[in-house]
mmCIF file of C-alpha atoms in Angstrom:
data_model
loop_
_atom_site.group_PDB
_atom_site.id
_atom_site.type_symbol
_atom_site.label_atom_id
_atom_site.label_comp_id
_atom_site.label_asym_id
_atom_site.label_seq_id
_atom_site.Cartn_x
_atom_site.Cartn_y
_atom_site.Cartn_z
ATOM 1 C CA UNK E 1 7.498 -37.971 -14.645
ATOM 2 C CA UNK E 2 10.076 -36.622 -11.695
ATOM 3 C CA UNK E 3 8.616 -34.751 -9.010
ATOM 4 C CA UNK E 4 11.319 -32.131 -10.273
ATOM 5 C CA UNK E 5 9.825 -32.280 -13.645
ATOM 6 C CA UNK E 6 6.367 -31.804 -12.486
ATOM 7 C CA UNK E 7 8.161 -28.691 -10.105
ATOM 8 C CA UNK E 8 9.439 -27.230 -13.307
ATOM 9 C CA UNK E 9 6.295 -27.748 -15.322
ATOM 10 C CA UNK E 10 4.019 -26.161 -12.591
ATOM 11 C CA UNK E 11 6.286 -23.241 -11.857
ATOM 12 C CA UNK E 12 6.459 -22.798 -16.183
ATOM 13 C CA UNK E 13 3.023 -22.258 -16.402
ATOM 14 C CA UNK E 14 2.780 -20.123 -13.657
ATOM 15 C CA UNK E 15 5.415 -17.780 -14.913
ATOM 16 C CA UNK E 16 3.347 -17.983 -18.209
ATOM 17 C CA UNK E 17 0.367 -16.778 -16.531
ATOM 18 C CA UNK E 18 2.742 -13.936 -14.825
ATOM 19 C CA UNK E 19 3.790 -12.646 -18.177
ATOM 20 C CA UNK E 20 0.339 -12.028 -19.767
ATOM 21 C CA UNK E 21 -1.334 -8.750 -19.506
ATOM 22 C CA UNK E 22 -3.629 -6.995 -20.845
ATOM 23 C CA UNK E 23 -4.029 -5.606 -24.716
ATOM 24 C CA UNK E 24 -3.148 -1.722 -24.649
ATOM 25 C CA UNK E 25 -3.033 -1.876 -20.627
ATOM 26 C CA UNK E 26 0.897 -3.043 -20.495
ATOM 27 C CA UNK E 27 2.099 -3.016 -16.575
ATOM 28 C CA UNK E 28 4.610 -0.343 -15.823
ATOM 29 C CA UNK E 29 8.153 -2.382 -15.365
ATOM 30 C CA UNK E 30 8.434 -1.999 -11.751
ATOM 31 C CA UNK E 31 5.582 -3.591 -11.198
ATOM 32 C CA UNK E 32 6.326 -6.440 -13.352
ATOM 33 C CA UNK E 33 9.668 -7.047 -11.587
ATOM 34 C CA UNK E 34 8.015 -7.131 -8.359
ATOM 35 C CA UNK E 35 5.582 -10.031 -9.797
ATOM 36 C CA UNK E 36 8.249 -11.819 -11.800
ATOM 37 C CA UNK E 37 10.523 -11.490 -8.800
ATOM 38 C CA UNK E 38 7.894 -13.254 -6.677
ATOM 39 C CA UNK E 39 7.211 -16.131 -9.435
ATOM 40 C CA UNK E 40 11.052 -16.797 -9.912
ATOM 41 C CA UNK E 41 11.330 -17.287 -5.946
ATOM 42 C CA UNK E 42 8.757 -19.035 -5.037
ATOM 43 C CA UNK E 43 6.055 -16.509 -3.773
ATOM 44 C CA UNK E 44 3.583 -18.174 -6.077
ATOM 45 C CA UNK E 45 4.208 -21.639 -5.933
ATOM 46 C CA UNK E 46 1.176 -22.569 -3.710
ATOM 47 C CA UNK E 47 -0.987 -20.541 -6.213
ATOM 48 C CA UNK E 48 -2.969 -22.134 -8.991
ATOM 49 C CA UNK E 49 -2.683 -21.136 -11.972
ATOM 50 C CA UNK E 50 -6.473 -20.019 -12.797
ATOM 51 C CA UNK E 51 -5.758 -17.321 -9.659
ATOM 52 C CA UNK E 52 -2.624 -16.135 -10.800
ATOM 53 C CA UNK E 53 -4.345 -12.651 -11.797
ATOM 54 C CA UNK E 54 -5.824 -12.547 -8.439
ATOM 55 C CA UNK E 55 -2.197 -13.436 -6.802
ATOM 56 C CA UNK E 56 -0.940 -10.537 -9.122
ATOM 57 C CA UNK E 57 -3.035 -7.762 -7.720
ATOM 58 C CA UNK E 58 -2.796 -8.900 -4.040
ATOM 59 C CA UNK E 59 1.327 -8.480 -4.628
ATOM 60 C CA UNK E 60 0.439 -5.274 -6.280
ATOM 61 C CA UNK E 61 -1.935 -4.262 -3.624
ATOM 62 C CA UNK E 62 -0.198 -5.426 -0.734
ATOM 63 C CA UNK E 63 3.842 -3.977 -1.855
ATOM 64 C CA UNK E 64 4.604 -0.773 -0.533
ATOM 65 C CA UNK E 65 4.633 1.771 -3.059
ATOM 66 C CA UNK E 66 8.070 2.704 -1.742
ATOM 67 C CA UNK E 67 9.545 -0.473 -3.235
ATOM 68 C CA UNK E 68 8.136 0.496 -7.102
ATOM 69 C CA UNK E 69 9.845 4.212 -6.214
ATOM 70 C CA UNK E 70 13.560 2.288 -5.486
ATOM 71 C CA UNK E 71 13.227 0.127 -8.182
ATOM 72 C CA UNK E 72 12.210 2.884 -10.784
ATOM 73 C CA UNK E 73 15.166 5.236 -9.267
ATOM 74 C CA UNK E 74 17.834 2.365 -9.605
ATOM 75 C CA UNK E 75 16.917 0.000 -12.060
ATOM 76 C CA UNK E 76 18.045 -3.195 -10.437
ATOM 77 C CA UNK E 77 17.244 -5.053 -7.351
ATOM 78 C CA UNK E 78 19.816 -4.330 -4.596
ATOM 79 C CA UNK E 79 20.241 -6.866 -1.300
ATOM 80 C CA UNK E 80 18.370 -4.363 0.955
ATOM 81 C CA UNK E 81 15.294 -4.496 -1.791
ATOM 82 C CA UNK E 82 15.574 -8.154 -1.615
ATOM 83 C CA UNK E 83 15.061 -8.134 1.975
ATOM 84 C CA UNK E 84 12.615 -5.763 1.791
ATOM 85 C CA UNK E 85 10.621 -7.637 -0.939
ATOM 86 C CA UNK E 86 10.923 -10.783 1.340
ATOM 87 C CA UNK E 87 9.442 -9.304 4.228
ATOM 88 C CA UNK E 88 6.661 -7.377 1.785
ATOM 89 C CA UNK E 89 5.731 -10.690 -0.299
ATOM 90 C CA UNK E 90 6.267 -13.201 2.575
ATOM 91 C CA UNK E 91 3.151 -11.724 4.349
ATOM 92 C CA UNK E 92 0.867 -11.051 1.180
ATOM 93 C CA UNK E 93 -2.705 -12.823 1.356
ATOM 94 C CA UNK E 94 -2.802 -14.940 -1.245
ATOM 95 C CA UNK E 95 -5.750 -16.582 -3.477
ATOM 96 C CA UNK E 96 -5.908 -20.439 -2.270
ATOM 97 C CA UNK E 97 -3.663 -19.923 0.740
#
């Protein structure tokens, strides 16, 4: 197997882990942007995938609630969010890090 295969495999499951919640307890949608945001670019890479629920609330934790108030007021991610995000996620304590 590639190292890119084994890239793509590893960052799969993590995004499968990311997309699981719980029964009747469904994340509000700017909160799962934020965390599929952060799996998609790379945020969780270092992360195992047994701490991925762990990873999840630090993002949630650590994001300022701002962010969730932008993205529920415009519905997309603009460039300044995306900087913003970078600077909010880059700096996020991290299970296994």
């Amino acid at each position: 197997m590639s190292r890119m295969h084994g890239y793509v495999l590893e960052r799969g499951a993590r995004l499968t882990e990311v997309l699981k919640q719980r029964q009747f307890n469904p994340m509000p949608i700017e909160e799962q942007v934020v965390v599929v945001y952060a799996a998609t670019k790379g945020y969780l890479d270092k992360v195992s995938t047994s701490d991925i629920t762990a990873a999840e609330a630090a993002i949630l934790k650590h994001v300022d609630p701002a962010i969730y108030k932008v993205l529920r007021a415009k519905q997309k991610i603009t460039p300044e969010l995306t900087a913003h995000l970078h600077a909010q996620l880059s700096s996020v304590p991290l299970p296994g890090q």
